[in-house]
XYZ file of C-alpha atoms in Angstrom:
642
model
C 3.027 131.875 21.823
C 2.826 129.834 18.609
C 5.492 127.384 17.450
C 6.501 129.724 14.635
C 6.946 132.564 17.099
C 9.064 130.420 19.408
C 11.273 129.366 16.510
C 11.631 133.000 15.451
C 12.783 133.979 18.923
C 15.432 131.189 18.940
C 16.862 131.853 15.453
C 19.948 134.080 15.737
C 19.900 134.897 12.011
C 16.543 136.719 12.042
C 17.411 140.408 12.498
C 15.661 142.136 15.353
C 16.214 145.478 17.001
C 17.291 144.048 20.362
C 19.787 141.669 18.715
C 21.325 144.503 16.702
C 21.573 146.714 19.773
C 23.211 143.873 21.730
C 26.045 143.366 19.250
C 26.661 147.068 18.760
C 26.962 147.655 22.480
C 30.367 148.112 24.036
C 29.915 145.084 26.290
C 30.310 142.540 23.483
C 33.989 142.372 22.463
C 34.561 142.489 18.690
C 36.047 139.481 16.922
C 39.379 141.100 16.007
C 40.104 142.208 19.567
C 39.631 138.822 21.266
C 42.296 136.456 19.999
C 42.251 134.580 23.323
C 38.544 133.880 22.960
C 38.619 132.736 19.329
C 38.419 129.043 18.411
C 41.426 128.461 16.166
C 41.088 124.748 15.331
C 38.735 121.777 15.451
C 40.402 119.754 18.212
C 38.259 118.314 21.054
C 40.263 120.028 23.800
C 40.072 123.349 21.963
C 36.285 123.094 21.526
C 35.828 122.164 25.176
C 37.992 125.082 26.307
C 36.209 127.391 23.843
C 32.767 126.722 25.338
C 34.200 127.124 28.824
C 35.548 130.589 27.932
C 32.296 131.568 26.238
C 30.168 130.605 29.220
C 32.446 132.650 31.468
C 31.856 135.601 29.161
C 28.091 134.953 29.228
C 28.178 135.124 33.001
C 30.202 138.345 33.041
C 27.987 140.046 30.425
C 24.745 138.703 31.871
C 23.711 137.005 28.628
C 20.617 134.846 29.150
C 18.916 134.789 25.739
C 19.446 131.513 23.883
C 19.746 133.120 20.473
C 22.350 135.582 21.786
C 24.396 132.693 23.133
C 24.156 130.717 19.895
C 25.119 133.760 17.848
C 28.152 134.386 20.053
C 29.181 130.727 19.792
C 29.492 131.005 16.016
C 30.811 134.566 16.118
C 34.258 133.644 17.465
C 34.890 130.520 15.348
C 37.897 131.256 13.130
C 37.747 128.376 10.596
C 35.110 129.433 8.086
C 34.117 125.907 7.173
C 33.609 124.953 10.811
C 31.501 128.061 11.419
C 29.320 127.214 8.430
C 28.871 123.639 9.648
C 27.672 124.824 13.038
C 25.268 127.356 11.532
C 23.711 124.680 9.316
C 22.723 122.549 12.288
C 18.931 122.366 12.882
C 19.410 123.155 16.576
C 21.051 126.482 15.661
C 17.791 127.905 14.284
C 15.144 126.060 16.239
C 16.793 124.699 19.383
C 17.859 126.137 22.694
C 21.449 126.922 23.555
C 21.816 123.715 25.573
C 20.450 121.652 22.697
C 22.792 123.396 20.272
C 25.750 122.802 22.597
C 24.800 119.128 23.083
C 24.732 118.532 19.331
C 28.165 120.136 18.900
C 29.628 118.159 21.786
C 28.331 114.924 20.261
C 30.721 115.489 17.341
C 33.670 115.166 19.748
C 33.413 111.927 21.812
C 36.765 112.624 23.464
C 35.240 115.566 25.319
C 33.181 113.111 27.352
C 36.348 111.485 28.693
C 37.744 114.938 29.496
C 34.681 115.928 31.498
C 33.555 112.636 33.050
C 36.813 110.682 33.353
C 37.320 106.969 32.906
C 39.296 104.074 34.314
C 41.234 103.849 31.037
C 42.430 107.452 31.393
C 43.443 106.801 35.006
C 45.443 103.740 33.990
C 47.085 105.691 31.161
C 48.138 108.448 33.564
C 49.583 105.970 36.069
C 51.413 104.026 33.360
C 53.384 107.187 32.535
C 55.008 107.161 35.981
C 56.937 104.165 37.286
C 59.640 103.895 39.940
C 59.311 107.431 41.336
C 61.975 108.128 43.957
C 61.286 110.235 47.057
C 63.618 112.977 45.826
C 61.750 113.353 42.512
C 59.333 115.968 43.849
C 58.135 117.352 40.504
C 57.406 113.935 39.031
C 55.463 113.011 42.176
C 53.392 116.206 42.022
C 52.622 115.627 38.326
C 51.359 112.149 39.171
C 49.261 113.432 42.084
C 47.788 116.209 39.950
C 46.710 113.848 37.163
C 45.419 111.144 39.522
C 43.380 113.501 41.696
C 41.780 115.127 38.650
C 40.767 111.816 37.096
C 39.598 110.302 40.401
C 37.476 113.394 41.077
C 35.765 112.987 37.695
C 35.158 109.305 38.344
C 33.719 110.027 41.809
C 31.346 112.628 40.310
C 30.134 110.096 37.756
C 29.651 107.495 40.510
C 27.618 109.980 42.549
C 25.352 110.772 39.602
C 24.816 107.103 38.736
C 24.730 105.801 42.334
C 27.386 103.128 41.732
C 31.029 102.365 42.527
C 33.612 101.313 39.969
C 36.824 101.919 41.943
C 37.448 101.236 45.626
C 39.913 103.111 47.788
C 42.016 99.969 48.177
C 42.349 99.644 44.399
C 43.336 103.295 44.039
C 45.934 103.037 46.806
C 47.415 99.898 45.257
C 47.683 101.462 41.793
C 49.193 104.640 43.223
C 51.830 102.743 45.221
C 52.793 100.751 42.121
C 54.019 104.012 40.595
C 56.538 104.537 43.420
C 59.965 103.059 44.035
C 60.400 100.318 46.637
C 62.233 102.645 49.021
C 59.453 105.211 48.661
C 56.773 102.630 49.488
C 58.746 101.432 52.507
C 59.050 104.989 53.813
C 55.296 105.581 53.396
C 54.573 102.299 55.158
C 56.720 103.239 58.156
C 55.199 106.716 58.326
C 51.614 105.396 58.222
C 52.424 102.739 60.821
C 53.847 105.362 63.157
C 50.862 107.647 62.577
C 48.486 104.816 63.327
C 50.329 103.923 66.530
C 50.264 107.539 67.676
C 46.565 107.840 66.877
C 45.865 104.702 68.909
C 47.952 106.040 71.777
C 45.997 109.297 71.653
C 42.728 107.359 71.674
C 43.821 105.326 74.690
C 44.715 108.536 76.514
C 41.272 109.968 75.733
C 39.532 106.866 77.060
C 41.656 106.930 80.197
C 40.877 110.598 80.894
C 37.209 110.258 79.955
C 34.895 111.466 82.677
C 37.424 113.798 84.247
C 36.320 117.411 84.196
C 38.871 119.833 82.741
C 40.641 121.876 85.346
C 39.999 125.592 85.577
C 42.294 127.757 83.562
C 43.104 125.162 80.963
C 44.678 126.402 77.820
C 42.892 126.706 74.530
C 44.753 123.698 73.236
C 43.407 121.479 76.015
C 39.871 122.468 75.046
C 40.465 121.665 71.414
C 41.909 124.975 70.226
C 45.369 125.831 68.986
C 47.346 125.438 72.160
C 50.233 123.174 73.121
C 48.276 120.009 72.354
C 47.910 118.737 68.770
C 44.737 119.465 66.874
C 42.157 116.718 66.821
C 40.523 115.531 63.654
C 38.009 112.848 62.855
C 39.905 109.602 62.369
C 37.240 108.258 60.025
C 38.121 111.021 57.553
C 41.494 109.523 56.791
C 41.238 105.891 57.895
C 39.605 103.319 55.675
C 36.430 103.006 57.752
C 37.224 103.509 61.446
C 38.706 101.588 64.355
C 36.907 98.317 63.788
C 38.836 97.696 60.549
C 42.191 97.536 62.325
C 43.595 94.717 64.420
C 46.756 94.945 66.541
C 49.634 95.298 64.072
C 51.997 92.362 63.665
C 54.823 91.670 61.280
C 52.496 89.960 58.796
C 49.865 92.688 58.889
C 51.864 95.831 58.147
C 51.107 95.817 54.423
C 47.337 95.159 54.792
C 47.082 98.111 57.178
C 48.806 100.278 54.597
C 46.245 99.408 51.938
C 43.314 100.261 54.218
C 44.101 103.980 54.153
C 42.258 106.013 51.574
C 43.985 107.620 48.599
C 43.970 111.175 49.961
C 45.773 110.155 53.156
C 48.368 108.103 51.244
C 49.005 111.028 48.871
C 49.344 113.374 51.853
C 51.864 111.078 53.550
C 53.750 110.600 50.257
C 54.241 114.370 50.050
C 55.503 114.455 53.646
C 57.970 111.639 52.980
C 59.146 113.285 49.776
C 59.880 116.541 51.595
C 61.608 114.740 54.470
C 64.010 112.867 52.196
C 66.212 115.278 50.239
C 69.104 113.981 48.203
C 71.756 114.321 50.914
C 70.023 111.749 53.163
C 68.222 109.708 50.523
C 68.579 105.934 50.819
C 68.512 104.355 47.366
C 67.237 100.934 46.360
C 64.890 98.932 48.521
C 66.480 99.731 51.926
C 64.201 101.062 54.669
C 64.381 104.845 55.063
C 66.400 105.115 58.287
C 69.338 107.431 58.892
C 72.590 105.384 58.946
C 75.458 106.106 61.292
C 77.501 107.308 58.334
C 75.529 110.572 58.538
C 77.125 111.502 61.824
C 77.393 115.262 62.093
C 74.963 115.898 59.194
C 71.695 117.775 59.407
C 68.944 115.188 59.148
C 65.223 115.394 59.949
C 64.314 113.938 63.303
C 61.063 112.470 61.956
C 62.931 109.443 60.603
C 64.140 108.269 64.004
C 60.681 108.695 65.551
C 58.902 106.956 62.671
C 61.286 104.031 62.652
C 61.190 103.646 66.423
C 57.378 103.507 66.394
C 57.357 101.023 63.511
C 59.941 98.782 65.184
C 57.956 98.864 68.395
C 54.880 97.697 66.491
C 56.918 94.903 64.922
C 58.151 93.657 68.286
C 61.766 94.826 67.942
C 63.222 96.097 71.219
C 65.213 99.289 70.631
C 67.451 100.735 73.383
C 66.331 104.094 74.719
C 68.067 107.189 73.428
C 70.301 109.150 75.789
C 68.594 111.707 77.948
C 70.526 114.570 76.387
C 69.519 113.744 72.821
C 67.540 116.494 71.086
C 64.666 115.219 68.973
C 63.268 118.531 67.725
C 63.825 122.218 68.188
C 62.197 124.262 70.901
C 60.207 126.313 68.431
C 58.448 123.171 67.218
C 57.068 122.245 70.615
C 54.224 124.691 70.290
C 53.179 123.636 66.793
C 49.589 122.502 66.344
C 49.647 119.356 64.190
C 47.112 116.629 63.380
C 47.478 113.262 65.103
C 50.387 111.256 63.755
C 52.168 114.203 62.094
C 55.665 114.459 63.534
C 57.599 117.736 63.854
C 59.755 118.542 60.855
C 62.207 121.289 59.997
C 63.199 121.695 56.301
C 66.913 121.508 55.740
C 68.522 124.840 55.015
C 65.273 126.742 55.533
C 66.550 128.784 58.455
C 63.371 128.140 60.448
C 63.386 127.178 64.124
C 66.554 127.107 66.199
C 69.877 128.128 64.798
C 71.176 124.607 65.441
C 69.096 122.002 63.577
C 68.453 118.602 65.093
C 71.198 116.018 64.895
C 70.957 112.277 65.310
C 73.676 110.744 67.419
C 75.652 107.885 65.940
C 75.279 105.793 69.132
C 71.497 105.727 68.762
C 71.832 104.850 65.096
C 74.191 101.998 65.912
C 71.838 100.635 68.587
C 68.847 100.857 66.269
C 70.727 99.253 63.388
C 72.001 96.510 65.690
C 68.455 95.737 66.814
C 67.295 95.483 63.208
C 70.216 93.267 62.223
C 69.629 91.032 65.240
C 66.006 90.534 64.263
C 67.001 89.811 60.673
C 69.632 87.296 61.831
C 67.035 85.408 63.855
C 64.739 85.297 60.831
C 67.625 84.060 58.651
C 68.466 81.273 61.108
C 64.864 80.085 61.179
C 64.700 80.079 57.399
C 68.005 78.217 57.081
C 66.863 75.539 59.513
C 63.615 75.061 57.591
C 65.495 74.851 54.282
C 67.862 72.284 55.796
C 64.967 70.092 56.902
C 63.415 70.337 53.445
C 66.687 69.362 51.785
C 67.078 66.366 54.085
C 63.588 65.183 53.255
C 64.205 65.632 49.533
C 67.516 63.759 49.725
C 65.825 60.819 51.448
C 63.082 60.781 48.822
C 65.649 60.889 46.008
C 67.633 58.003 47.481
C 64.501 55.891 47.841
C 63.439 56.721 44.286
C 66.871 55.814 42.900
C 66.826 52.493 44.728
C 63.386 51.630 43.355
C 64.413 52.568 39.806
C 67.617 50.527 40.018
C 65.740 47.509 41.352
C 63.183 47.774 38.569
C 65.862 48.029 35.886
C 67.783 45.111 37.382
C 64.646 42.963 37.303
C 63.962 43.849 33.660
C 67.537 43.088 32.599
C 67.578 39.832 34.545
C 64.231 38.731 33.061
C 65.462 39.416 29.548
C 68.730 37.587 30.151
C 66.860 34.601 31.639
C 64.645 34.498 28.570
C 67.733 34.491 26.375
C 69.301 31.619 28.317
C 66.098 29.570 28.033
C 65.961 30.078 24.277
C 69.660 29.285 24.001
C 69.142 26.074 25.960
C 66.266 25.011 23.693
C 68.361 25.753 20.629
C 71.184 23.691 22.039
C 68.852 20.723 22.390
C 67.534 20.936 18.820
C 70.801 22.054 17.188
C 72.959 19.682 15.156
C 76.244 20.641 16.821
C 75.273 19.247 20.166
C 76.973 22.054 22.084
C 75.598 25.107 23.880
C 75.871 27.379 20.822
C 72.848 29.592 20.209
C 70.716 28.603 17.219
C 67.917 30.919 16.045
C 64.480 29.281 15.888
C 63.584 27.746 12.524
C 60.801 29.252 10.412
C 57.467 27.482 10.064
C 55.927 27.620 6.602
C 52.960 26.234 4.662
C 52.555 25.712 0.903
C 49.689 24.859 -1.427
C 51.127 21.396 -1.935
C 52.720 19.044 0.538
C 52.229 18.590 4.256
C 51.977 21.841 6.250
C 53.975 22.543 9.344
C 57.411 21.675 7.964
C 60.598 23.439 8.969
C 63.116 25.268 6.844
C 66.853 25.031 7.249
C 68.378 26.550 10.329
C 69.614 30.073 9.472
C 73.180 31.097 10.138
C 74.805 34.430 10.972
C 77.259 35.937 8.485
C 77.901 39.233 10.354
C 79.743 40.036 13.538
C 77.459 40.522 16.543
C 76.936 43.990 18.018
C 76.559 45.992 14.786
C 72.748 46.175 14.703
C 71.877 49.339 16.575
C 71.155 48.885 20.257
C 72.743 45.454 20.433
C 75.925 47.179 21.705
C 74.076 48.901 24.524
C 73.939 52.315 22.811
C 73.238 53.597 19.325
C 76.050 52.072 17.281
C 77.041 52.153 13.634
C 74.481 51.065 11.023
C 76.529 51.828 7.932
C 77.031 48.092 7.256
C 73.433 47.123 8.120
C 71.526 45.667 5.164
C 67.834 44.835 4.885
C 67.153 41.153 4.111
C 63.934 42.085 2.289
C 64.961 44.764 -0.237
C 68.782 44.434 0.148
C 69.115 48.183 0.795
C 71.582 49.399 3.447
C 70.809 51.509 6.530
C 67.753 49.702 7.921
C 66.388 46.333 8.928
C 63.358 44.374 7.726
C 61.085 45.825 10.400
C 61.783 49.340 9.124
C 61.803 48.580 5.404
C 59.739 51.197 3.564
C 59.420 49.020 0.448
C 57.954 46.147 2.475
C 55.539 48.492 4.281
C 54.459 50.059 0.969
C 53.709 46.654 -0.581
C 51.649 45.719 2.454
C 49.715 49.016 2.349
C 48.964 48.463 -1.362
C 47.758 44.924 -0.496
C 50.276 43.298 -2.832
C 51.699 41.096 -0.079
C 50.453 39.945 3.300
C 52.086 38.166 6.233
C 50.855 34.618 6.647
C 52.397 32.097 9.036
C 55.842 33.689 9.039
C 55.910 33.961 5.211
C 54.607 36.397 2.598
C 51.406 35.725 0.659
C 51.527 37.348 -2.820
C 47.915 38.425 -3.208
C 47.657 38.874 -7.041
C 48.647 35.239 -7.768
C 47.888 33.762 -4.322
C 51.379 32.281 -4.011
C 53.329 31.874 -0.775
C 56.918 33.189 -0.769
C 59.388 32.095 1.899
C 61.630 34.994 3.008
C 65.377 34.593 3.310
C 66.581 33.815 6.809
C 70.337 34.395 6.660
C 70.731 37.700 4.799
C 72.491 36.017 1.879
C 71.378 36.039 -1.706
C 69.214 38.397 -3.696
C 66.614 39.249 -1.039
C 62.951 38.504 -0.492
C 61.768 41.310 -2.821
C 63.397 39.631 -5.843
C 61.613 36.401 -5.036
C 58.284 38.273 -4.934
C 59.043 39.955 -8.291
C 59.854 36.636 -9.977
C 56.643 35.171 -8.571
C 54.622 37.998 -10.094
C 56.439 37.703 -13.463
C 55.689 34.003 -13.711
C 51.980 34.613 -13.117
C 51.802 37.581 -15.511
C 51.274 40.247 -12.860
C 54.473 42.212 -13.429
C 52.561 45.477 -13.952
C 51.410 45.330 -10.331
C 54.867 46.478 -9.164
C 55.094 49.442 -11.551
C 53.810 51.914 -8.949
C 56.302 50.599 -6.432
C 59.210 50.640 -8.912
C 58.524 54.286 -9.808
C 58.996 55.368 -6.177
C 62.483 56.735 -5.531
C 63.673 55.388 -2.203
C 66.353 57.742 -0.934
C 69.054 56.128 1.152
C 69.034 57.813 4.565
C 71.867 58.068 7.082
C 71.987 56.354 10.433
C 68.542 56.117 11.979
C 68.352 58.205 15.192
C 67.803 56.332 18.455
C 64.298 57.766 18.893
C 62.990 55.543 16.070
C 64.286 52.440 17.830
C 62.606 53.313 21.129
C 59.353 51.604 20.154
C 58.485 48.340 18.511
C 56.295 47.753 15.462
C 53.201 48.095 17.664
C 54.242 51.476 19.087
C 55.131 50.098 22.519
C 58.165 51.700 24.243
C 61.247 49.516 24.489
C 63.307 48.903 27.604
C 66.031 51.191 26.291
C 63.591 54.055 26.003
C 62.217 53.468 29.508
C 65.711 53.387 30.976
C 66.645 56.572 29.110
C 63.559 58.475 30.306
C 64.010 57.323 33.905
C 67.629 58.503 33.830
C 66.571 61.907 32.504
C 63.888 62.322 35.182
C 66.326 61.330 37.919
C 68.900 63.870 36.707
C 66.278 66.643 36.523
C 65.142 65.939 40.084
C 68.710 65.961 41.372
C 69.480 69.232 39.574
C 66.261 70.791 40.925
C 67.296 70.035 44.519
C 70.945 71.074 44.209
C 70.443 74.082 41.926
C 66.745 75.117 41.912
C 67.139 78.005 39.414
C 69.370 76.199 36.907
C 68.339 73.951 34.070
C 69.758 70.407 34.145
C 72.876 69.797 32.115
C 72.527 67.391 29.168
C 73.601 63.877 30.010
C 76.951 62.866 28.475
C 76.896 60.269 25.759
C 77.277 56.778 27.124
C 80.189 54.778 25.704
C 79.348 51.626 23.759
C 79.174 48.419 25.760
C 82.000 46.336 24.308
C 82.567 43.922 27.177
C 80.091 41.763 29.119
C 78.882 43.034 32.504
C 80.324 41.691 35.709
C 79.170 38.176 36.493
C 78.186 37.315 32.867
C 80.066 34.716 30.879
C 81.686 36.050 27.684
C 80.295 33.209 25.591
C 76.757 33.817 26.808
C 77.172 37.551 26.231
C 78.174 36.957 22.580
C 75.192 34.668 22.095
C 72.938 37.336 23.617
C 74.214 39.898 21.086
C 73.510 37.470 18.247
C 70.024 36.926 19.596
C 69.261 40.680 19.613
C 70.666 41.102 16.091
C 68.535 38.278 14.729
C 65.389 39.578 16.458
C 65.856 42.980 14.787
C 65.956 41.405 11.299
C 62.722 39.482 11.782
C 59.801 41.183 10.142
C 57.074 39.380 12.063
C 55.626 39.691 15.554
């Protein structure tokens, strides 16, 4: 057949006798009588469902011709514009039905996620359900329905591409995250009991291996539906067989839970949900056991059996139940159940005996007492360990405090010794002849005369203790005045005018004095805070030499008077090195944080109260020496040189 003939056979719009007879036959439903088959909109889900309905109709009518199928696809499209778009596709006239369908499906990328599934869709479904309680049956079934559908699509894609993108352990973990804590605990106990029963059954099989079955055994003993439970392949519902499981201990209960596959966990979740109606539901994170408060109520016996098996696996000794206690009805003894599935009678269903099973309060009390005893032993061990840790931390804190105090004492003593040495030298060179502190004289050099002379000894005109940290804490600086620019609120070391002149290279420090660079003249700064200030002397020097315009840029700057300088600015010297006050403050903060972390681990440390000013000398220090020490600190702060 030629290419033109093949195209003619695939084109649904070319009228032929067989095509006309097909659409006039009674088998093809007319457009106006098939509202359920018609495509009403252009949504991806609607298009996907539309092709699914059409292909079902093709199968029922026995339609195999490609052009018949393509004609029927466009026949039941209600939106006229959409129908015209599909008919204008090249695959409609020259392609097969599968090619035509593939082109249409490519216009709707969301259909691929509906048919193939994706991890994003699975995560979106699971994010819609959080904290499901065992009594919320409908919400649980909605989650199971969506998860199983999406996982099935993902598994099909993995089979076609020979790869794995989701493991059973990941699926089980994500599924359990959608459940409440009490629900997860109940599933864990149920799976633990099922595993113990399966192991017990396996041990019985190994013990009886090699023994021939006696004549006249029942069908159940031979594997049929008799008195014995039905046997199933353990590898179908375990995560890989016996070799993946070790003997269960207290620390290995959760890992065993995550080694079951998703289908088994979903199956057990449905069992637990049915076994825990609202009248016996335990809320919160408590384990799903039946408390003694339910004495006389109808409760499922599966709880007591599951909990007993789980406690046995955890090493908790539980007293035996009385001989007369009924665990399940007589009608349940002949049930054929898989390994690990315990007998269960729905509440209020009327099935089984007329008297449903009851749990005696004595057994509940014994079981609860065993659990509480085990928990008390754990609590005692934990308390003893915490006590040892606290003792060790207390010893470490005491040792750390002692080291810090010794270090601070050495620093303070070294500084005080330095002060006494300087005071002694000043007493030797002073004119009074007594032990009064005299600040060191300034050394200067001029262009004329012998260098190395000394200026007059400066004197103090202010009371000691008013220059910031000289009182021990941040004191008042309202009366502090800079000896350089005669502005209040700062000292020479923090004078912005002085720093600006040095940055502009108008002045430079030379031998304890200021070198005026434009006229190369040396200006001696004031040493007692009296008079007009060093800046005025520099201005007069520039005026005499005709360089007054040099200070115009500086005079145009508006220096705003600031308030008291915060302590942080006084915690480092002019070279950026931390001062002793800053070190002591940081060490105190660290010590308080460590103490608060030991006493109250989950509470932030309280802010340290403000320390009162030091107005009196420490113990063991002479008052006269203390006053001289304050004068020494005040004078050091006003010096603008290293």
